[in-house]
Amino acid sequence: MAKLTLVEAINLALAHALQNDPDVVLMGEDIGRNGGVFRATAGLQQRFGALRVQDSVLAEGVIAGMAVGMAAQGLKPVAEIQFMGFIYPALDQICNHMARMRNRTRGRITLPIVVRMPHGGGIHAPEHHSESLESLLCHHAGLRVLCPSTPARAYGLLLAAIRNPDPVIFLEPTRLYRLARQEVEDDGVAADLDCCHLLREGQDVTVVCWGAATHDVLQAAHALESESIDCEVIDLSSLSPIDHNSILDSVARTGRLVIVHEAARNCGVGAEIAATVAERGLYHLHAPIRRVTGYDTVMPYFRLEHDYIPSVTRIADGIRETVQA
Amino acid sequence: MAKLTLVEAINLALAHALQNDPDVVLMGEDIGRNGGVFRATAGLQQRFGALRVQDSVLAEGVIAGMAVGMAAQGLKPVAEIQFMGFIYPALDQICNHMARMRNRTRGRITLPIVVRMPHGGGIHAPEHHSESLESLLCHHAGLRVLCPSTPARAYGLLLAAIRNPDPVIFLEPTRLYRLARQEVEDDGVAADLDCCHLLREGQDVTVVCWGAATHDVLQAAHALESESIDCEVIDLSSLSPIDHNSILDSVARTGRLVIVHEAARNCGVGAEIAATVAERGLYHLHAPIRRVTGYDTVMPYFRLEHDYIPSVTRIADGIRETVQA
Amino acid sequence: MHSVANFDIHYRQLLDAAGMPTGEWPGFGRDPAQLLAMYRMMTLCRVFDTKAINLQRTGRLGTYAPCTGQEATHVGVGAAMQADDVLFPVYREYGTQLWRGVTLAGIYTYWNGDERGTWFDGPRQDFPWCVPIASQMPHAAGAAMAFKVRGQARCAVAYIGDGGTSQGAFYEALNAAGAQTLPLVAVVVNNGWAISVPVAEQTAARTLAQKAIAAGIAGIQVDGNDIIAVRAVMEEALARARNGGGPTLVEALTYRLSDHTTADDATRYRPAGELEAAWQREPLLRTRHYLQAHGHWSDTQEAALRADCQAQVDAAVSAYQALPAASTDSMFEHLFAQLPHELQAQQASARHYAAHKG
Amino acid sequence: MHSVANFDIHYRQLLDAAGMPTGEWPGFGRDPAQLLAMYRMMTLCRVFDTKAINLQRTGRLGTYAPCTGQEATHVGVGAAMQADDVLFPVYREYGTQLWRGVTLAGIYTYWNGDERGTWFDGPRQDFPWCVPIASQMPHAAGAAMAFKVRGQARCAVAYIGDGGTSQGAFYEALNAAGAQTLPLVAVVVNNGWAISVPVAEQTAARTLAQKAIAAGIAGIQVDGNDIIAVRAVMEEALARARNGGGPTLVEALTYRLSDHTTADDATRYRPAGELEAAWQREPLLRTRHYLQAHGHWSDTQEAALRADCQAQVDAAVSAYQALPAASTDSMFEHLFAQLPHELQAQQASARHYAAHKG
Ligand SMILES: Cc1ncc(C[n+]2csc(CCOP(=O)(O)OP(=O)(O)O)c2C)c(N)n1
Ligand SMILES: Cc1ncc(C[n+]2csc(CCOP(=O)(O)OP(=O)(O)O)c2C)c(N)n1
Ligand SMILES: [Mg+2]
Ligand SMILES: [Mg+2]
């Protein structure tokens, strides 16, 4: 079994899907000849040919829109948006068509599409290369939104996304692409959808997070051990639908909730989690819910990006204050 | 003083702005010769000419993008998107440029733009003509998002939006365009920004709502009087930034919070309000926060739209259950 | 300074406004049965359309987008297509849809605000109406890509309005289809107006067909009120596409003889006289003139056809009006193949309020 | 079938790759001072670019997009513009920006991940770099509209890459500018590649200049490594636009002699030999050959120029590296003219953590 980085695990899942399902077609800017700007598709065009692994023209609207037409014909397009900050030209297609076609046609036309893209900042990239815009997509019914936090989960979730008969947005935390290696078996086993994952059990507080933030949260949780603060850490993993029941169960045990995300706070996914707990789990709360998030500013150019992204210190403070409240 | 409908009040404010500020330029599809599909700009092209009131080509991206270039030159474009469901092609411009240009250039280039559009359903229109997508815009820092609920407020807020040196999204509830008349003085007085409005004082529960929903909430509040339930109703009015302090003050008095909106629930503006109260006002809550919202489905075609939009009954039930919890 | 590329845009007309042939007709034009089938369908469209407007005016239908005046384009395109081609309509090309097997009742159901109208038993893969202008264009390119990937000799046919040619999605899709040599034929229905904006204010381009040049693909202009020319041009374009010759942009010159929709009032913006002049070029009469002049048609047959169309339309009206209301649940029924657990409570709530409604 | 519209795309070259004039030169071409000014600026760009790549490789700059090979286009465009025209760049057209007064240190500051690099003391109204491909195009159309509304004889000049011509925003903006006869000149810098995608895979169009035809505007192709032709074509287009003649699309044929950015490795996708061949056509050497052949330049002057450019660049490096780090607050400083009350607590939090950092 190989020890892989997250981006290698994605490459492995894509290769597995291409190998085992002739309907799978990859498309995106610079994914073929170049193997993707993060090398997520490295080697795949050579192996599967230019019709299965297509270099798209430079137009996100066309990538998403053609995926709709291809999927309606029974192909399973896996489209890459080069960075999440460039998703806007694709939103009309994603929100007005992908998310709606099954509903609009009463199940006549269905769209097994995956739209993959790098998510989040922290890699010293230029403007628009560090966005976390999951909330926009989660607000739209008809889409699933996933965000893995480990290589193995990335492999399993990506296969699940590709096999799912409905459109899935697949967010890949750029900061994690090469951060760590993990054993990943190329067994073709898809992970479960629509559920979150317990990363760490704890008594004192439930911390919900996803993507790159999971690593910072685990560090904070580790640091807080020395203060006898025992954190339960949940990797949301499925950002839409949200596995609220698991979060509520955890909060029922710990009585406290901190949500950590890199995206801007206002109307972020954290708000939805907090609102649901304030609705369905209020009587379990021993302290105010706290969100530790990106600020409601524009993601700054990279010299200040680490002042924007919740740091381990900021996360630890948020947890500590919640436990002490 | 004339009794005007909401759409007439908007027309009046636009005329006032065109008359008094030579930099104001209106643009949008069918707004000139035709006076707008809802007649919001009726008569204005005849009065101010085709350069001040421009019929745009059929491209929302160009409308929003040209507004950026015009505003950077010191004009004050007031752009119309014909229906909110057609905002997607404009989102790259709104989110990546309008919202960011002042920040990006450290204040060198500033963008006094208003983007107006009909908001919400309930008028038996075809698909994509009934959307409530405020949350997408509120999630982006650098934008103000307004939604008036009465003719007088529409007049004052629209003038405030036009005079504001930064971009403002101005949502006009279609269901209210001709619902009721109100005395509106053409005094050129702009309303305050960044604040909400108390529509009704009450002891038992705070109900926050905006746009067309305010009318249904007031009806529900009225109906609940007979059950001795005394509702405080707040018209959010400024959807971003949210006047959280006023809401928190109210909740501190009533101990209960219901949020009503037509948009889908998941990651809606209601979630942000609930999350903030769960953060900053938890100890005042005597009952779970409740959201009465559109479902997390696609807005259905019009035969079912009233099953989607929170009805007076559904709102009243939500308030009653919250008060009795 | 020398020329490095040059281009010509051609115009095709085969049946003029008076019903006189104006060029060499293709095979189908010499087969009266085929001509009559097309004429019958155009007439059905006209009758259907008139009824739809009436239904809307009397509160039995939602806002409706009429097709009167554009029947030759719509039916001509339909007749040129093969059954396994796939259509990507905008919202008023009923003639093509009916030709391909969409039902009259289905169209009424759609405009009556009911998703069930988009269930096509006939052309199962055809796309439903597409309201966000131009967004259907990349779908068609995508279907064409699927045909290419699978080596199928099929075509995608996409409609777009003159107004729609201002949207980026239109150019993007044509460019992508050209770059990848996809079997796509796009039909710009130039009916002169995009709601209140005349085509001359929508673009400085003298023809809309020349927009093909930007994509490096074939472009041609056709008299869109001439069903012979429309079908001929489409058959050529489709054959070329099927044979790996890449996409074509066809501009059909026609006219919107109605308001934009029943919610619109064209007298507000349309110059006086333009409408009357356009009626002189409308497609049905010229076809009938030709058919009668050549002994293929009579006044009696015309009366019988009108009556038959009326009966079909009346039956469709009864059918859609008899359709029981969709359940509130149905909002959730087709959101996903399997409704996520989290949404079940919402569905239950919707069901609850539906039961307590009224 | 008859032709209803026809079009020609012309190509202009005035100085060939060997440094030989190939046509009738405009006035500025006969003024050595003007030629030397342009040559000096191209050289400054080359030196600046080389240094930037070195700074990035040594960890002193973020990802950087080089301009080597494209200097004639960039400087030629800059030299043709008037001071009160407004530039809408993409991200690598430093030659135009420097000509217009943007500072070397400002450009470094920008690529070092600091918004303060976008503060232009020189061309105060010029737009900053625009990363979302093609989204600058409607901005330029909007500025041009403002000039029209106010009756000003100014022009908007927008850059776009060959890859950028696949985006809808490009076509939309040209079409809108054509429809409204706006003073806009768009320059497609066809450098052969959009990261790893060659232009032949981006479009089936033989030239990118012909994309103008879709918008009904003027289009012309120019040798983008020939600063004489670039400036000449631009001056004509700008004069036409200023006189109410509407927009022009200029395609400048050049080559990206570098990787796409410092994060890219072009050896992965670029066919062997292409780069070497392109170096034979590069813009600086041909200009120098011409200048030296006509006695306007010498090896000594060349050495002095190189040294001077190096000194300017070194000074700029010192300047941007001496810039104190921006405060965390600055994230909130320019979000709005006045920060809404609700955001003040967030600003305080950011300030707090900045103080406790490290
Ligand atoms: C993206 C988008 N913007 C605006 C509209 C509103 N709208 C509906 S039809 C129409 C005009 C379309 O004109 P054209 O493309 O010429 O088609 P026609 O109606 O003439 O057939 C407009 C502006 C829309 N449906 N979609
Ligand atoms: C909307 C958008 N999509 C993708 C990208 C990523 N990207 C940056 S540059 C580039 C290629 C641009 O090629 P071209 O337009 O030819 O300009 P060049 O870099 O050659 O100057 C891509 C795909 C982007 N910046 N914006
Ligand atoms: Mg039209
Ligand atoms: Mg390029």
Short mmCIF file of N, CA, C and O in Angstrom, two decimals, chain A residues 33-114:
data_model
loop_
_atom_site.label_atom_id
_atom_site.label_comp_id
_atom_site.label_asym_id
_atom_site.label_seq_id
_atom_site.Cartn_x
_atom_site.Cartn_y
_atom_site.Cartn_z
N ARG A 33 -2.37 17.60 -21.21
CA ARG A 33 -0.95 17.66 -21.52
C ARG A 33 -0.10 18.06 -20.30
O ARG A 33 0.97 17.53 -20.05
N ASN A 34 -0.63 19.00 -19.54
CA ASN A 34 0.11 19.57 -18.41
C ASN A 34 -0.13 18.81 -17.12
O ASN A 34 0.59 18.99 -16.15
N GLY A 35 -1.18 18.00 -17.07
CA GLY A 35 -1.46 17.23 -15.85
C GLY A 35 -2.04 18.05 -14.71
O GLY A 35 -2.05 17.60 -13.57
N GLY A 36 -2.55 19.25 -15.03
CA GLY A 36 -3.18 20.07 -13.99
C GLY A 36 -2.16 20.95 -13.29
O GLY A 36 -1.03 20.55 -13.08
N VAL A 37 -2.57 22.15 -12.91
CA VAL A 37 -1.60 23.06 -12.30
C VAL A 37 -1.13 22.55 -10.94
O VAL A 37 -0.06 22.92 -10.48
N PHE A 38 -1.92 21.66 -10.31
CA PHE A 38 -1.45 21.02 -9.07
C PHE A 38 -1.04 19.57 -9.31
O PHE A 38 -0.83 18.83 -8.37
N ARG A 39 -1.03 19.14 -10.60
CA ARG A 39 -0.65 17.78 -10.97
C ARG A 39 -1.68 16.74 -10.54
O ARG A 39 -1.35 15.54 -10.42
N ALA A 40 -2.91 17.17 -10.31
CA ALA A 40 -3.95 16.21 -9.88
C ALA A 40 -4.26 15.20 -10.97
O ALA A 40 -4.67 14.08 -10.69
N THR A 41 -4.07 15.60 -12.22
CA THR A 41 -4.40 14.70 -13.34
C THR A 41 -3.13 14.25 -14.08
O THR A 41 -3.22 13.79 -15.22
N ALA A 42 -1.99 14.37 -13.41
CA ALA A 42 -0.72 14.05 -14.07
C ALA A 42 -0.74 12.63 -14.65
O ALA A 42 -1.16 11.68 -13.99
N GLY A 43 -0.35 12.51 -15.90
CA GLY A 43 -0.22 11.21 -16.53
C GLY A 43 -1.51 10.61 -17.07
O GLY A 43 -1.49 9.62 -17.79
N LEU A 44 -2.63 11.21 -16.75
CA LEU A 44 -3.90 10.57 -17.12
C LEU A 44 -4.22 10.71 -18.61
O LEU A 44 -4.79 9.81 -19.21
N GLN A 45 -3.87 11.85 -19.20
CA GLN A 45 -4.14 11.98 -20.63
C GLN A 45 -3.28 11.00 -21.42
O GLN A 45 -3.77 10.35 -22.36
N GLN A 46 -2.02 10.87 -21.05
CA GLN A 46 -1.15 9.90 -21.72
C GLN A 46 -1.78 8.50 -21.64
O GLN A 46 -1.76 7.73 -22.59
N ARG A 47 -2.32 8.17 -20.48
CA ARG A 47 -2.83 6.82 -20.25
C ARG A 47 -4.19 6.59 -20.89
O ARG A 47 -4.46 5.50 -21.42
N PHE A 48 -5.06 7.59 -20.88
CA PHE A 48 -6.44 7.34 -21.31
C PHE A 48 -6.83 8.11 -22.58
O PHE A 48 -7.94 7.97 -23.07
N GLY A 49 -5.92 8.92 -23.08
CA GLY A 49 -6.19 9.58 -24.35
C GLY A 49 -6.89 10.93 -24.18
O GLY A 49 -7.44 11.24 -23.13
N ALA A 50 -6.85 11.69 -25.27
CA ALA A 50 -7.30 13.08 -25.21
C ALA A 50 -8.81 13.22 -25.26
O ALA A 50 -9.33 14.31 -25.04
N LEU A 51 -9.54 12.14 -25.53
CA LEU A 51 -11.00 12.24 -25.48
C LEU A 51 -11.53 11.92 -24.09
O LEU A 51 -12.60 12.37 -23.70
N ARG A 52 -10.78 11.14 -23.33
CA ARG A 52 -11.19 10.82 -21.96
C ARG A 52 -10.68 11.85 -20.98
O ARG A 52 -11.26 12.06 -19.91
N VAL A 53 -9.57 12.50 -21.32
CA VAL A 53 -8.97 13.51 -20.44
C VAL A 53 -8.74 14.74 -21.30
O VAL A 53 -7.74 14.87 -22.00
N GLN A 54 -9.72 15.64 -21.25
CA GLN A 54 -9.78 16.73 -22.22
C GLN A 54 -9.26 18.05 -21.68
O GLN A 54 -9.71 18.52 -20.63
N ASP A 55 -8.34 18.64 -22.42
CA ASP A 55 -7.97 20.03 -22.15
C ASP A 55 -9.09 20.93 -22.65
O ASP A 55 -9.35 21.00 -23.85
N SER A 56 -9.75 21.62 -21.75
CA SER A 56 -10.87 22.48 -22.16
C SER A 56 -10.37 23.83 -22.63
O SER A 56 -9.27 24.26 -22.28
N VAL A 57 -11.19 24.51 -23.39
CA VAL A 57 -10.91 25.92 -23.68
C VAL A 57 -11.05 26.71 -22.38
O VAL A 57 -11.65 26.25 -21.42
N LEU A 58 -10.49 27.90 -22.38
CA LEU A 58 -10.42 28.70 -21.15
C LEU A 58 -11.77 29.38 -20.88
O LEU A 58 -11.93 30.58 -21.13
N ALA A 59 -12.73 28.62 -20.40
CA ALA A 59 -14.06 29.18 -20.14
C ALA A 59 -14.80 28.27 -19.16
O ALA A 59 -15.28 27.21 -19.55
N GLU A 60 -14.87 28.71 -17.93
CA GLU A 60 -15.49 27.89 -16.89
C GLU A 60 -16.97 27.66 -17.17
O GLU A 60 -17.53 26.61 -16.82
N GLY A 61 -17.63 28.64 -17.80
CA GLY A 61 -19.04 28.47 -18.13
C GLY A 61 -19.25 27.34 -19.12
O GLY A 61 -20.21 26.58 -19.03
N VAL A 62 -18.34 27.24 -20.06
CA VAL A 62 -18.41 26.17 -21.05
C VAL A 62 -18.07 24.82 -20.42
O VAL A 62 -18.67 23.80 -20.74
N ILE A 63 -17.12 24.82 -19.53
CA ILE A 63 -16.75 23.56 -18.87
C ILE A 63 -17.96 23.01 -18.12
O ILE A 63 -18.36 21.86 -18.31
N ALA A 64 -18.57 23.86 -17.29
CA ALA A 64 -19.72 23.39 -16.51
C ALA A 64 -20.91 23.11 -17.41
O ALA A 64 -21.62 22.12 -17.22
N GLY A 65 -21.12 23.96 -18.40
CA GLY A 65 -22.27 23.79 -19.28
C GLY A 65 -22.14 22.58 -20.18
O GLY A 65 -23.11 21.86 -20.42
N MET A 66 -20.95 22.34 -20.69
CA MET A 66 -20.76 21.13 -21.50
C MET A 66 -20.89 19.89 -20.64
O MET A 66 -21.42 18.86 -21.09
N ALA A 67 -20.45 19.97 -19.40
CA ALA A 67 -20.62 18.82 -18.50
C ALA A 67 -22.10 18.46 -18.40
O ALA A 67 -22.45 17.27 -18.37
N VAL A 68 -22.97 19.47 -18.36
CA VAL A 68 -24.41 19.21 -18.30
C VAL A 68 -24.86 18.42 -19.53
O VAL A 68 -25.53 17.39 -19.42
N GLY A 69 -24.46 18.87 -20.70
CA GLY A 69 -24.87 18.20 -21.93
C GLY A 69 -24.28 16.80 -22.04
O GLY A 69 -24.94 15.86 -22.51
N MET A 70 -23.05 16.64 -21.59
CA MET A 70 -22.40 15.33 -21.65
C MET A 70 -23.08 14.36 -20.67
O MET A 70 -23.36 13.21 -21.01
N ALA A 71 -23.34 14.84 -19.47
CA ALA A 71 -23.95 13.98 -18.45
C ALA A 71 -25.36 13.57 -18.86
O ALA A 71 -25.78 12.44 -18.61
N ALA A 72 -26.07 14.47 -19.52
CA ALA A 72 -27.42 14.13 -19.96
C ALA A 72 -27.38 13.00 -20.98
O ALA A 72 -28.36 12.28 -21.16
N GLN A 73 -26.25 12.83 -21.63
CA GLN A 73 -26.07 11.72 -22.58
C GLN A 73 -25.49 10.48 -21.90
O GLN A 73 -25.12 9.52 -22.57
N GLY A 74 -25.38 10.53 -20.59
CA GLY A 74 -24.93 9.33 -19.88
C GLY A 74 -23.45 9.27 -19.58
O GLY A 74 -22.99 8.33 -18.92
N LEU A 75 -22.69 10.24 -20.05
CA LEU A 75 -21.29 10.29 -19.63
C LEU A 75 -21.24 10.74 -18.16
O LEU A 75 -22.23 11.24 -17.63
N LYS A 76 -20.10 10.54 -17.56
CA LYS A 76 -19.91 11.00 -16.17
C LYS A 76 -18.75 11.98 -16.14
O LYS A 76 -17.62 11.63 -15.78
N PRO A 77 -19.01 13.21 -16.52
CA PRO A 77 -17.91 14.19 -16.56
C PRO A 77 -17.40 14.54 -15.17
O PRO A 77 -18.18 14.71 -14.24
N VAL A 78 -16.10 14.61 -15.08
CA VAL A 78 -15.44 15.10 -13.87
C VAL A 78 -14.70 16.35 -14.31
O VAL A 78 -13.67 16.27 -14.98
N ALA A 79 -15.25 17.49 -13.99
CA ALA A 79 -14.73 18.76 -14.48
C ALA A 79 -13.87 19.42 -13.42
O ALA A 79 -14.21 19.38 -12.24
N GLU A 80 -12.78 20.01 -13.85
CA GLU A 80 -11.95 20.75 -12.90
C GLU A 80 -12.09 22.25 -13.16
O GLU A 80 -12.00 22.71 -14.30
N ILE A 81 -12.31 22.99 -12.08
CA ILE A 81 -12.20 24.45 -12.12
C ILE A 81 -10.82 24.75 -11.52
O ILE A 81 -10.50 24.24 -10.45
N GLN A 82 -10.01 25.54 -12.22
CA GLN A 82 -8.59 25.61 -11.84
C GLN A 82 -8.37 26.13 -10.42
O GLN A 82 -7.47 25.65 -9.71
N PHE A 83 -9.17 27.11 -10.01
CA PHE A 83 -9.16 27.60 -8.62
C PHE A 83 -10.58 28.02 -8.29
O PHE A 83 -11.32 28.49 -9.17
N MET A 84 -10.95 27.92 -7.01
CA MET A 84 -12.34 28.21 -6.66
C MET A 84 -12.73 29.65 -6.94
O MET A 84 -13.89 29.95 -7.21
N GLY A 85 -11.75 30.56 -6.91
CA GLY A 85 -12.03 31.96 -7.22
C GLY A 85 -12.50 32.18 -8.66
O GLY A 85 -13.01 33.24 -9.00
N PHE A 86 -12.33 31.15 -9.49
CA PHE A 86 -12.76 31.27 -10.89
C PHE A 86 -14.05 30.52 -11.15
O PHE A 86 -14.40 30.23 -12.30
N ILE A 87 -14.79 30.25 -10.10
CA ILE A 87 -16.02 29.49 -10.27
C ILE A 87 -17.18 30.37 -10.75
O ILE A 87 -18.17 29.87 -11.30
N TYR A 88 -17.05 31.68 -10.56
CA TYR A 88 -18.21 32.54 -10.86
C TYR A 88 -18.76 32.37 -12.28
O TYR A 88 -19.97 32.30 -12.46
N PRO A 89 -17.90 32.33 -13.32
CA PRO A 89 -18.49 32.18 -14.66
C PRO A 89 -19.22 30.84 -14.84
O PRO A 89 -19.95 30.68 -15.81
N ALA A 90 -19.00 29.90 -13.92
CA ALA A 90 -19.67 28.59 -14.03
C ALA A 90 -20.94 28.54 -13.20
O ALA A 90 -21.69 27.57 -13.28
N LEU A 91 -21.21 29.56 -12.40
CA LEU A 91 -22.31 29.46 -11.44
C LEU A 91 -23.68 29.39 -12.10
O LEU A 91 -24.58 28.72 -11.59
N ASP A 92 -23.86 30.08 -13.21
CA ASP A 92 -25.16 29.99 -13.88
C ASP A 92 -25.43 28.53 -14.24
O ASP A 92 -26.53 28.02 -14.01
N GLN A 93 -24.44 27.87 -14.77
CA GLN A 93 -24.62 26.47 -15.16
C GLN A 93 -24.78 25.57 -13.93
O GLN A 93 -25.63 24.67 -13.92
N ILE A 94 -23.99 25.81 -12.91
CA ILE A 94 -24.05 24.94 -11.73
C ILE A 94 -25.37 25.14 -10.99
O ILE A 94 -26.05 24.17 -10.63
N CYS A 95 -25.76 26.40 -10.78
CA CYS A 95 -26.92 26.68 -9.93
C CYS A 95 -28.23 26.61 -10.71
O CYS A 95 -29.23 26.13 -10.19
N ASN A 96 -28.25 27.12 -11.91
CA ASN A 96 -29.51 27.14 -12.66
C ASN A 96 -29.74 25.86 -13.46
O ASN A 96 -30.87 25.60 -13.86
N HIS A 97 -28.72 25.09 -13.70
CA HIS A 97 -28.93 23.88 -14.50
C HIS A 97 -28.54 22.58 -13.78
O HIS A 97 -29.38 21.73 -13.56
N MET A 98 -27.26 22.44 -13.41
CA MET A 98 -26.86 21.18 -12.76
C MET A 98 -27.76 20.86 -11.58
O MET A 98 -28.26 19.75 -11.45
N ALA A 99 -27.94 21.85 -10.72
CA ALA A 99 -28.68 21.62 -9.48
C ALA A 99 -30.15 21.36 -9.75
O ALA A 99 -30.85 20.79 -8.91
N ARG A 100 -30.65 21.74 -10.90
CA ARG A 100 -32.09 21.74 -11.13
C ARG A 100 -32.59 20.76 -12.17
O ARG A 100 -33.81 20.57 -12.29
N MET A 101 -31.72 20.20 -12.99
CA MET A 101 -32.22 19.50 -14.18
C MET A 101 -33.07 18.29 -13.81
O MET A 101 -34.12 18.06 -14.42
N ARG A 102 -32.65 17.51 -12.84
CA ARG A 102 -33.44 16.35 -12.45
C ARG A 102 -34.83 16.81 -11.97
O ARG A 102 -35.85 16.25 -12.36
N ASN A 103 -34.83 17.81 -11.15
CA ASN A 103 -36.10 18.33 -10.63
C ASN A 103 -36.95 18.91 -11.74
O ASN A 103 -38.15 18.63 -11.85
N ARG A 104 -36.32 19.71 -12.58
CA ARG A 104 -37.05 20.38 -13.66
C ARG A 104 -37.74 19.37 -14.58
O ARG A 104 -38.84 19.61 -15.05
N THR A 105 -37.05 18.27 -14.85
CA THR A 105 -37.59 17.30 -15.81
C THR A 105 -38.22 16.11 -15.11
O THR A 105 -38.43 15.07 -15.74
N ARG A 106 -38.50 16.26 -13.83
CA ARG A 106 -39.15 15.17 -13.09
C ARG A 106 -38.40 13.86 -13.23
O ARG A 106 -39.01 12.80 -13.43
N GLY A 107 -37.08 13.95 -13.21
CA GLY A 107 -36.27 12.74 -13.24
C GLY A 107 -35.95 12.22 -14.63
O GLY A 107 -35.28 11.21 -14.78
N ARG A 108 -36.42 12.92 -15.66
CA ARG A 108 -36.14 12.45 -17.02
C ARG A 108 -34.67 12.63 -17.39
O ARG A 108 -34.04 11.72 -17.93
N ILE A 109 -34.12 13.78 -17.10
CA ILE A 109 -32.70 14.05 -17.40
C ILE A 109 -31.95 14.17 -16.07
O ILE A 109 -32.29 15.01 -15.23
N THR A 110 -30.96 13.33 -15.90
CA THR A 110 -30.20 13.35 -14.65
C THR A 110 -28.73 13.60 -14.96
O THR A 110 -28.26 13.30 -16.06
N LEU A 111 -28.02 14.15 -14.00
CA LEU A 111 -26.68 14.67 -14.29
C LEU A 111 -25.62 14.17 -13.32
O LEU A 111 -25.32 14.82 -12.31
N PRO A 112 -25.01 13.05 -13.65
CA PRO A 112 -23.93 12.53 -12.80
C PRO A 112 -22.62 13.27 -13.06
O PRO A 112 -21.76 12.78 -13.80
N ILE A 113 -22.49 14.44 -12.47
CA ILE A 113 -21.33 15.30 -12.72
C ILE A 113 -20.55 15.49 -11.42
O ILE A 113 -21.15 15.62 -10.35
N VAL A 114 -19.25 15.54 -11.52
CA VAL A 114 -18.43 16.02 -10.41
C VAL A 114 -17.70 17.28 -10.87
O VAL A 114 -17.14 17.30 -11.97
#
